[in-house]
Amino acid sequence: MIPHISILTLNVNSLNAPLKKYRIAEWIRIHQPTICCLRETYLTHKDSYKLKVNGWKFHENGHQKQAGVAIILSDKTNFKATTVKKDKEGHYIIIKGLLQQENIAILKICAPNTGAPKFIKQLLICLRNETDSNTIILGDFNTPLIALDRSSRQKVNIETMDLNYTLEQMDLIDIYRTFHPTTTEYTSY
């Protein structure tokens, strides 16, 4: 059984400003989550040194300054990464490894703004052999999965219904919806 872990996921909307990088690093130091996932970093792998937090392991992706996701793991977790897979566009990263002698996989997704349901479905099918019941999927699907999640201009279309069917078939649940079944508010850093 995996011990208690705290996970923080933030939409940082670019980490190219030094003050923003400092504030986020400081926020991570103060709150001490076990795992911190970032999206929309807009950093390349060459820029990863720009967000270093003492006592944390940093895994990023992206070869271009677009999208970008990152997973930052506390050294206190004793996490030993065995596999890291990522795409060149910066839309996902999956890290598999051992946490307290238990296998775990962390998948961080930032779907593109257009064609998100199809992208997510294809990604989940492609990574099906990489995931199991000890996989945590975090991120921004950039699509409303249910009517409660949509703004007045968004519609739950056939692609979204198809994605929901795939999520159901893969036995994945939206933990936010499980704990907040009627909430329509979201957070953004």
Short mmCIF file of C-alpha atoms in Angstrom, two decimals:
data_model
loop_
_atom_site.label_atom_id
_atom_site.label_comp_id
_atom_site.label_asym_id
_atom_site.label_seq_id
_atom_site.Cartn_x
_atom_site.Cartn_y
_atom_site.Cartn_z
CA MET A 1 0.00 0.00 0.00
CA ILE A 2 1.34 3.42 -0.96
CA PRO A 3 1.77 5.72 2.06
CA HIS A 4 0.10 9.11 2.31
CA ILE A 5 1.33 11.49 -0.36
CA SER A 6 0.32 15.04 -1.16
CA ILE A 7 0.06 16.12 -4.77
CA LEU A 8 -0.09 19.65 -6.04
CA THR A 9 -0.82 20.55 -9.65
CA LEU A 10 -0.45 24.09 -10.93
CA ASN A 11 -1.06 25.88 -14.20
CA VAL A 12 1.91 28.24 -14.10
CA ASN A 13 1.21 29.99 -17.42
CA SER A 14 4.92 30.30 -18.34
CA LEU A 15 8.01 30.19 -16.18
CA ASN A 16 10.14 32.57 -18.18
CA ALA A 17 9.83 35.48 -15.74
CA PRO A 18 12.44 35.27 -12.91
CA LEU A 19 10.04 36.61 -10.26
CA LYS A 20 7.40 34.01 -11.12
CA LYS A 21 9.97 31.19 -10.98
CA TYR A 22 11.14 32.42 -7.59
CA ARG A 23 7.58 32.66 -6.23
CA ILE A 24 6.67 29.17 -7.40
CA ALA A 25 9.89 27.66 -6.02
CA GLU A 26 9.25 29.44 -2.71
CA TRP A 27 5.63 28.25 -2.66
CA ILE A 28 6.80 24.67 -3.18
CA ARG A 29 9.36 25.00 -0.37
CA ILE A 30 6.73 26.36 2.03
CA HIS A 31 3.91 23.90 1.24
CA GLN A 32 6.16 20.82 0.85
CA PRO A 33 3.96 18.62 -1.35
CA THR A 34 5.26 15.13 -2.05
CA ILE A 35 4.74 15.63 -5.77
CA CYS A 36 4.30 18.90 -7.62
CA CYS A 37 3.10 18.88 -11.23
CA LEU A 38 3.30 21.96 -13.43
CA ARG A 39 1.67 22.67 -16.76
CA GLU A 40 2.14 25.38 -19.35
CA THR A 41 5.74 25.91 -18.25
CA TYR A 42 6.89 27.10 -21.70
CA LEU A 43 10.42 25.95 -20.86
CA THR A 44 12.63 23.80 -23.04
CA HIS A 45 14.70 20.97 -21.56
CA LYS A 46 17.68 23.34 -21.79
CA ASP A 47 15.84 25.81 -19.51
CA SER A 48 15.07 23.31 -16.76
CA TYR A 49 17.87 24.71 -14.60
CA LYS A 50 15.73 27.86 -14.27
CA LEU A 51 13.35 26.11 -11.89
CA LYS A 52 15.46 24.36 -9.32
CA VAL A 53 14.23 23.83 -5.80
CA ASN A 54 16.69 22.43 -3.26
CA GLY A 55 15.64 18.98 -2.11
CA TRP A 56 13.59 18.24 -5.24
CA LYS A 57 14.10 16.17 -8.40
CA PHE A 58 12.90 17.89 -11.55
CA HIS A 59 11.58 16.03 -14.60
CA GLU A 60 10.44 18.12 -17.55
CA ASN A 61 9.65 17.76 -21.18
CA GLY A 62 9.46 19.90 -24.24
CA HIS A 63 12.07 20.74 -26.84
CA GLN A 64 10.28 23.92 -27.86
CA LYS A 65 8.91 26.85 -25.87
CA GLN A 66 5.32 25.70 -26.14
CA ALA A 67 3.01 23.98 -23.68
CA GLY A 68 5.32 22.07 -21.38
CA VAL A 69 4.69 19.93 -18.34
CA ALA A 70 6.93 19.09 -15.42
CA ILE A 71 6.89 16.78 -12.42
CA ILE A 72 8.88 17.79 -9.36
CA LEU A 73 9.42 15.13 -6.70
CA SER A 74 10.53 15.77 -3.15
CA ASP A 75 13.77 14.05 -2.17
CA LYS A 76 11.92 13.04 1.02
CA THR A 77 9.71 10.67 -1.00
CA ASN A 78 12.51 8.21 -1.68
CA PHE A 79 11.09 7.89 -5.21
CA LYS A 80 13.29 5.92 -7.58
CA ALA A 81 12.39 6.55 -11.21
CA THR A 82 12.67 3.52 -13.48
CA THR A 83 11.08 4.93 -16.66
CA VAL A 84 10.46 8.43 -17.99
CA LYS A 85 8.53 8.94 -21.24
CA LYS A 86 7.60 12.28 -22.75
CA ASP A 87 6.58 13.80 -26.03
CA LYS A 88 8.52 16.46 -27.91
CA GLU A 89 5.59 18.89 -28.00
CA GLY A 90 5.41 19.16 -24.21
CA HIS A 91 1.92 17.72 -23.81
CA TYR A 92 2.69 14.84 -21.44
CA ILE A 93 5.27 13.17 -19.27
CA ILE A 94 4.94 9.85 -17.45
CA ILE A 95 7.31 8.78 -14.71
CA LYS A 96 7.23 5.24 -13.42
CA GLY A 97 9.14 4.09 -10.41
CA LEU A 98 9.16 2.92 -6.84
CA LEU A 99 7.73 4.94 -3.99
CA GLN A 100 8.33 3.29 -0.61
CA GLN A 101 8.82 -0.07 -2.42
CA GLU A 102 5.48 0.26 -4.28
CA ASN A 103 5.25 0.63 -8.05
CA ILE A 104 3.66 3.90 -9.06
CA ALA A 105 3.24 5.86 -12.28
CA ILE A 106 2.58 9.60 -12.50
CA LEU A 107 1.18 10.90 -15.78
CA LYS A 108 0.97 14.66 -16.28
CA ILE A 109 -1.06 15.83 -19.28
CA CYS A 110 -1.63 19.23 -20.83
CA ALA A 111 -3.84 18.57 -23.84
CA PRO A 112 -3.73 20.92 -26.83
CA ASN A 113 -6.50 23.53 -27.00
CA THR A 114 -7.94 22.06 -30.20
CA GLY A 115 -8.80 18.41 -30.60
CA ALA A 116 -8.29 17.71 -26.89
CA PRO A 117 -10.76 14.79 -26.51
CA LYS A 118 -9.23 12.91 -29.45
CA PHE A 119 -5.68 13.66 -28.23
CA ILE A 120 -6.40 12.40 -24.70
CA LYS A 121 -8.15 9.26 -25.93
CA GLN A 122 -5.26 8.42 -28.26
CA LEU A 123 -2.68 9.14 -25.54
CA LEU A 124 -4.44 6.96 -22.97
CA ILE A 125 -4.77 4.11 -25.46
CA CYS A 126 -1.11 4.51 -26.47
CA LEU A 127 0.01 4.45 -22.81
CA ARG A 128 -2.42 1.69 -21.79
CA ASN A 129 0.44 -0.76 -21.17
CA GLU A 130 2.27 1.83 -19.05
CA THR A 131 -0.60 2.39 -16.63
CA ASP A 132 -2.29 0.30 -13.96
CA SER A 133 -4.22 0.74 -10.70
CA ASN A 134 -1.21 2.59 -9.20
CA THR A 135 -1.24 5.30 -11.86
CA ILE A 136 -2.07 8.88 -11.01
CA ILE A 137 -3.15 11.03 -13.96
CA LEU A 138 -3.02 14.80 -13.48
CA GLY A 139 -3.42 17.74 -15.74
CA ASP A 140 -5.50 19.84 -17.98
CA PHE A 141 -7.70 17.95 -20.42
CA ASN A 142 -8.78 21.26 -22.04
CA THR A 143 -12.24 19.85 -22.55
CA PRO A 144 -15.36 19.63 -20.40
CA LEU A 145 -16.09 16.00 -19.54
CA ILE A 146 -19.59 16.71 -18.25
CA ALA A 147 -22.06 19.57 -18.69
CA LEU A 148 -21.21 20.93 -15.21
CA ASP A 149 -17.60 21.47 -16.37
CA ARG A 150 -18.41 23.53 -19.43
CA SER A 151 -18.75 27.24 -19.90
CA SER A 152 -21.77 28.57 -21.76
CA ARG A 153 -19.87 28.46 -25.08
CA GLN A 154 -18.56 24.89 -24.77
CA LYS A 155 -20.49 21.79 -25.66
CA VAL A 156 -20.09 18.18 -24.63
CA ASN A 157 -19.79 16.75 -28.15
CA ILE A 158 -19.49 13.26 -29.64
CA GLU A 159 -15.67 13.26 -29.23
CA THR A 160 -16.08 14.07 -25.54
CA MET A 161 -18.67 11.35 -25.10
CA ASP A 162 -16.26 8.94 -26.82
CA LEU A 163 -13.47 10.03 -24.46
CA ASN A 164 -15.77 9.52 -21.46
CA TYR A 165 -16.52 6.00 -22.71
CA THR A 166 -12.77 5.30 -22.99
CA LEU A 167 -12.18 6.66 -19.46
CA GLU A 168 -14.96 4.42 -18.18
CA GLN A 169 -13.61 1.35 -20.01
CA MET A 170 -10.15 1.99 -18.55
CA ASP A 171 -11.76 2.27 -15.08
CA LEU A 172 -10.47 5.82 -14.57
CA ILE A 173 -12.29 8.24 -12.29
CA ASP A 174 -12.24 12.01 -11.93
CA ILE A 175 -11.25 12.30 -8.29
CA TYR A 176 -12.10 16.01 -8.23
CA ARG A 177 -15.67 15.19 -9.29
CA THR A 178 -15.81 12.39 -6.72
CA PHE A 179 -15.10 14.83 -3.89
CA HIS A 180 -16.80 17.89 -5.45
CA PRO A 181 -19.78 16.56 -7.43
CA THR A 182 -21.55 19.93 -7.78
CA THR A 183 -18.71 22.47 -7.70
CA THR A 184 -18.22 24.66 -10.78
CA GLU A 185 -15.11 26.48 -9.60
CA TYR A 186 -11.54 25.78 -10.69
CA THR A 187 -8.14 27.05 -9.68
CA SER A 188 -5.36 28.62 -11.71
CA TYR A 189 -2.06 29.98 -10.43
#
